[in-house]
Coordinates of C-alpha atoms in Angstrom, one line a residue:
M1 CA 0.0 0.0 0.0
S2 CA 1.6 3.3 -1.1
S3 CA 1.2 6.4 1.0
A4 CA 0.4 9.7 -0.5
T5 CA 3.1 12.4 -0.4
R6 CA 2.1 15.3 1.7
T7 CA 3.0 18.8 0.4
L8 CA 2.2 22.4 1.3
I9 CA -0.2 22.6 -1.7
S10 CA -2.7 19.8 -2.3
P11 CA -3.0 18.2 -5.8
A12 CA -6.6 19.5 -5.9
T13 CA -5.4 23.1 -5.5
L14 CA -2.7 22.6 -8.2
A15 CA -5.3 21.2 -10.6
R16 CA -7.1 24.6 -10.6
P17 CA -5.8 27.3 -12.9
R18 CA -5.8 29.9 -10.1
G19 CA -3.8 27.5 -7.8
R20 CA -1.2 26.7 -10.5
A21 CA -0.8 30.4 -11.2
I22 CA -0.2 31.3 -7.6
Y23 CA 2.1 28.3 -7.1
W24 CA 4.3 29.2 -10.1
T25 CA 4.4 32.9 -9.2
V26 CA 5.6 32.2 -5.7
F27 CA 8.0 29.5 -6.9
T28 CA 9.5 31.8 -9.5
G29 CA 9.8 34.7 -7.1
V30 CA 11.6 32.6 -4.5
V31 CA 14.0 31.2 -7.1
L32 CA 14.8 34.7 -8.4
L33 CA 15.4 36.1 -4.9
F34 CA 17.8 33.3 -4.1
A35 CA 19.6 33.7 -7.4
L36 CA 19.9 37.4 -6.8
A37 CA 21.2 36.9 -3.3
F38 CA 24.0 34.6 -4.5
L39 CA 24.8 36.1 -7.9
F40 CA 24.7 39.8 -7.0
P41 CA 28.0 39.7 -4.9
V42 CA 29.7 38.1 -7.9
F43 CA 28.3 40.7 -10.2
W44 CA 29.4 43.5 -7.9
M45 CA 32.9 42.1 -7.7
V46 CA 33.3 41.6 -11.4
T47 CA 32.0 45.0 -12.3
G48 CA 33.8 46.7 -9.5
A49 CA 37.1 45.7 -11.1
M50 CA 36.0 47.5 -14.3
K51 CA 35.3 50.8 -12.6
S52 CA 37.7 53.6 -12.1
P53 CA 39.2 54.1 -8.6
D54 CA 37.1 57.2 -8.1
E55 CA 33.9 55.5 -9.1
V56 CA 34.5 52.6 -6.8
A57 CA 35.0 54.9 -3.8
Q58 CA 32.1 57.3 -4.6
T59 CA 28.9 57.4 -2.5
P60 CA 26.3 56.3 -3.4
P61 CA 27.9 53.5 -5.5
T62 CA 27.0 52.9 -9.1
L63 CA 25.4 49.6 -10.1
I64 CA 26.9 49.5 -13.6
P65 CA 30.3 51.1 -14.5
K66 CA 30.0 54.4 -16.3
H67 CA 33.0 53.5 -18.4
L68 CA 34.5 50.0 -18.6
H69 CA 38.1 49.8 -17.6
L70 CA 39.8 46.4 -18.2
T71 CA 43.2 47.8 -17.0
G72 CA 42.3 46.5 -13.5
Y73 CA 42.6 42.9 -14.6
T74 CA 45.7 43.5 -16.6
D75 CA 47.4 45.4 -13.8
A76 CA 46.4 42.7 -11.3
W77 CA 47.9 40.0 -13.6
D78 CA 51.2 41.8 -13.9
L79 CA 51.7 43.8 -10.7
M80 CA 50.6 41.1 -8.3
Q81 CA 52.4 38.3 -10.1
L82 CA 49.2 36.3 -10.4
P83 CA 50.6 33.6 -12.8
Q84 CA 53.3 32.6 -10.4
H85 CA 51.1 32.5 -7.3
L86 CA 48.3 30.7 -9.1
W87 CA 50.8 28.1 -10.3
N88 CA 52.1 27.7 -6.7
T89 CA 48.5 27.2 -5.5
V90 CA 47.8 24.6 -8.3
V91 CA 50.9 22.7 -7.3
Q92 CA 50.0 22.7 -3.6
A93 CA 46.4 21.8 -4.2
A94 CA 47.1 19.1 -6.7
G95 CA 49.7 17.5 -4.4
A96 CA 47.4 17.6 -1.4
W97 CA 44.6 16.2 -3.4
A98 CA 46.7 13.3 -4.7
F99 CA 48.1 12.5 -1.2
Q100 CA 44.6 12.5 0.3
L101 CA 43.1 10.4 -2.4
V102 CA 45.8 7.7 -2.1
F103 CA 46.2 7.5 1.6
C104 CA 42.6 8.3 2.8
T105 CA 41.2 5.8 0.3
A106 CA 43.7 3.1 1.4
A107 CA 43.0 3.7 5.1
A108 CA 39.2 3.8 4.6
Y109 CA 39.3 0.6 2.5
A110 CA 41.4 -1.1 5.2
L111 CA 39.1 0.0 8.0
S112 CA 35.9 -0.9 6.1
K113 CA 36.7 -4.2 4.3
L114 CA 39.9 -5.6 5.7
K115 CA 38.8 -5.4 9.4
P116 CA 42.2 -5.0 11.0
A117 CA 42.8 -5.6 14.7
F118 CA 41.7 -2.7 16.9
G119 CA 40.2 -1.1 13.7
K120 CA 37.3 0.4 15.7
V121 CA 39.7 1.9 18.2
V122 CA 41.8 3.4 15.4
L123 CA 38.7 4.8 13.8
G124 CA 37.5 6.2 17.1
G125 CA 40.9 8.0 17.6
I126 CA 40.7 9.4 14.1
L127 CA 37.2 10.7 14.6
A128 CA 38.2 12.2 18.0
T129 CA 40.5 14.6 16.1
L130 CA 37.4 16.2 14.6
M131 CA 36.5 17.5 18.1
V132 CA 39.9 19.4 18.4
P133 CA 39.8 22.9 17.1
A134 CA 42.0 23.4 14.0
Q135 CA 43.6 26.4 15.7
A136 CA 44.8 24.2 18.6
L137 CA 46.8 22.1 16.1
V138 CA 48.6 24.9 14.4
V139 CA 51.5 25.2 16.8
P140 CA 52.3 21.4 17.1
K141 CA 51.9 21.0 13.4
Y142 CA 54.3 23.8 12.7
L143 CA 56.9 22.5 15.1
T144 CA 56.6 19.1 13.4
V145 CA 57.0 20.5 9.9
A146 CA 59.9 22.8 11.0
D147 CA 61.9 19.8 12.4
L148 CA 60.5 16.5 11.0
P149 CA 60.9 13.7 13.6
F150 CA 63.7 11.1 13.2
I151 CA 65.1 12.6 10.0
H152 CA 65.4 16.2 11.4
T153 CA 64.7 18.1 8.2
S154 CA 62.6 21.1 7.6
L155 CA 59.6 21.2 5.3
L156 CA 59.2 25.0 5.5
N157 CA 59.0 26.7 2.1
D158 CA 58.4 23.2 0.6
P159 CA 55.1 22.0 -0.9
L160 CA 55.5 18.9 1.3
G161 CA 54.7 21.1 4.2
I162 CA 51.2 21.5 2.7
W163 CA 50.8 18.0 1.2
L164 CA 51.6 15.8 4.3
P165 CA 49.5 17.6 6.9
A166 CA 46.6 17.5 4.4
V167 CA 46.6 13.7 4.5
A168 CA 45.4 13.7 8.1
N169 CA 41.8 14.6 7.1
A170 CA 39.5 12.6 9.4
F171 CA 36.3 13.9 7.7
N172 CA 37.3 12.7 4.2
L173 CA 38.5 9.4 5.6
Y174 CA 35.2 8.8 7.4
L175 CA 33.2 9.9 4.3
L176 CA 35.1 7.3 2.2
K177 CA 34.7 4.6 4.9
R178 CA 31.0 5.1 5.2
F179 CA 30.6 4.8 1.4
F180 CA 32.7 1.6 1.3
D181 CA 30.6 0.1 4.1
Q182 CA 27.5 0.5 1.8
L183 CA 29.0 -1.3 -1.2
P184 CA 27.3 -4.6 -1.9
R185 CA 29.3 -7.5 -0.5
D186 CA 28.1 -9.8 -3.3
V187 CA 30.2 -8.0 -5.8
L188 CA 33.3 -8.1 -3.7
E189 CA 32.8 -11.8 -2.9
A190 CA 32.3 -12.5 -6.6
A191 CA 35.7 -10.9 -7.3
E192 CA 37.3 -12.9 -4.5
I193 CA 35.9 -16.1 -6.0
D194 CA 37.4 -15.1 -9.4
G195 CA 40.8 -15.0 -7.7
A196 CA 41.2 -11.2 -7.2
G197 CA 43.4 -10.1 -4.3
K198 CA 42.6 -7.3 -1.9
L199 CA 44.5 -4.7 -4.0
R200 CA 43.0 -5.9 -7.2
I201 CA 39.5 -5.6 -5.7
L202 CA 40.2 -2.1 -4.6
W203 CA 41.6 -1.0 -8.0
S204 CA 39.2 -2.8 -10.3
V205 CA 35.9 -3.0 -8.3
V206 CA 35.8 -0.6 -5.4
L207 CA 37.3 2.5 -7.0
P208 CA 35.1 2.4 -10.2
M209 CA 32.0 2.1 -8.0
S210 CA 33.2 4.9 -5.8
R211 CA 33.5 7.7 -8.4
P212 CA 30.8 9.9 -6.9
V213 CA 32.3 10.0 -3.4
L214 CA 35.8 10.3 -4.8
G215 CA 34.6 13.4 -6.7
V216 CA 33.2 14.9 -3.5
V217 CA 36.4 14.2 -1.6
S218 CA 38.4 15.7 -4.4
I219 CA 36.4 18.9 -4.3
F220 CA 36.7 19.1 -0.5
A221 CA 40.5 18.6 -0.7
L222 CA 41.1 21.1 -3.5
V223 CA 38.9 23.8 -2.0
A224 CA 40.4 23.4 1.5
V225 CA 43.9 24.0 0.2
W226 CA 42.8 26.7 -2.2
Q227 CA 41.1 28.9 0.4
D228 CA 43.5 28.2 3.3
F229 CA 45.4 31.2 4.6
L230 CA 46.9 30.7 8.0
W231 CA 48.8 27.5 7.4
P232 CA 50.4 28.5 4.0
L233 CA 51.3 31.8 5.6
M234 CA 53.3 30.0 8.3
V235 CA 54.9 27.5 6.0
F236 CA 56.0 29.8 3.2
S237 CA 58.1 32.8 4.3
D238 CA 59.4 33.0 0.8
T239 CA 57.1 35.3 -1.1
D240 CA 57.8 33.7 -4.5
K241 CA 56.5 30.3 -3.2
Q242 CA 53.3 31.6 -1.5
P243 CA 49.9 30.6 -2.8
I244 CA 47.3 33.1 -4.1
S245 CA 45.4 33.3 -0.8
V246 CA 48.5 34.6 1.0
A247 CA 49.9 36.6 -1.9
L248 CA 46.7 38.7 -2.2
V249 CA 47.1 39.9 1.4
Q250 CA 50.9 40.2 1.3
L251 CA 51.0 42.2 -2.0
S252 CA 47.9 44.3 -1.4
Q253 CA 49.9 47.2 0.1
N254 CA 49.9 50.3 -2.0
I255 CA 47.7 48.6 -4.6
Q256 CA 44.6 50.3 -6.0
L257 CA 41.3 48.9 -4.8
T258 CA 40.2 48.1 -8.4
V259 CA 43.4 46.1 -9.0
L260 CA 42.8 44.1 -5.7
I261 CA 39.2 43.3 -6.6
A262 CA 40.3 42.2 -10.1
A263 CA 42.9 39.9 -8.5
M264 CA 40.3 38.3 -6.3
V265 CA 38.0 37.7 -9.3
I266 CA 40.9 36.0 -11.1
A267 CA 41.7 33.9 -8.1
S268 CA 38.1 32.7 -7.7
I269 CA 37.7 31.6 -11.4
P270 CA 39.5 28.2 -11.0
M271 CA 37.2 27.1 -8.1
V272 CA 34.1 28.3 -9.8
A273 CA 35.0 26.5 -13.0
L274 CA 35.9 23.3 -11.0
F275 CA 32.4 23.3 -9.4
L276 CA 30.6 23.9 -12.7
V277 CA 32.5 21.1 -14.4
F278 CA 32.0 18.5 -11.6
Q279 CA 28.7 19.7 -10.1
R280 CA 27.0 16.5 -11.3
H281 CA 29.6 14.3 -9.5
I282 CA 29.3 16.4 -6.4
I283 CA 25.5 16.1 -6.2
A284 CA 25.7 12.4 -7.0
G285 CA 28.3 11.9 -4.3
I286 CA 26.2 13.7 -1.7
S287 CA 23.1 11.7 -2.6
A288 CA 25.1 8.4 -2.7
G289 CA 26.3 9.0 0.8
S290 CA 22.8 9.2 2.2
T291 CA 21.5 5.9 0.7
K292 CA 22.6 2.3 0.9
G293 CA 23.8 0.6 -2.2

């Protein structure tokens, strides 16, 4: 026996012309309001970089630039050395993403399917780190990176100083483990009967089935490194090696406001493009994590 879905508006009301008109009017208005709330700051930032310095500072502000000035973007590209800092950010984000994907996936697979001794205790210890504020870990993490135990080498001004701490991401590991727990055992047992080993099962069976959650973890890993400020500021004292998030603050002295706004627009383009390209995988991964396979 199927139960009817309860909604704010009954099917009988929607069947009437007046009810449909009211419904679509309210629905369209709400969608437009939300779109305006999210897109207007983007519009304001993009057009603000095209205004003259006097027009940006004037009161009341203008909604549309009186005269389009693209020099803000070209000056930001040259004066703030954006190509170099963007490349630094790409290297740091790509390395952190690769390290997280390899080590977090391996650890999650081991905890989920290999059932090691004291696996629940290890998982509990990993999840306990989520209760510790990130700011409380900055000092011990810096001391560890400045003088790596046993080998006594420094990872300051080195991308490894970003890559290795990024591996210790309890949230992404737990997200992967929960997804692996929901994979059908029949498929894995069939692979074992065919003679596949544990690594073969991980590579040929588990990873292809886990593309949605791997996409979500990838987005989280890339965005976390791309927008991080405090940790890269502590690791990279060399200005030429700093990522874009730190460089925008360090190089903003004596820079016109329009140039700074243009630099922020350029810095945000990669993440916006990444979301637009992989939005289907992100939504699929989020929905996959809420249902059992």
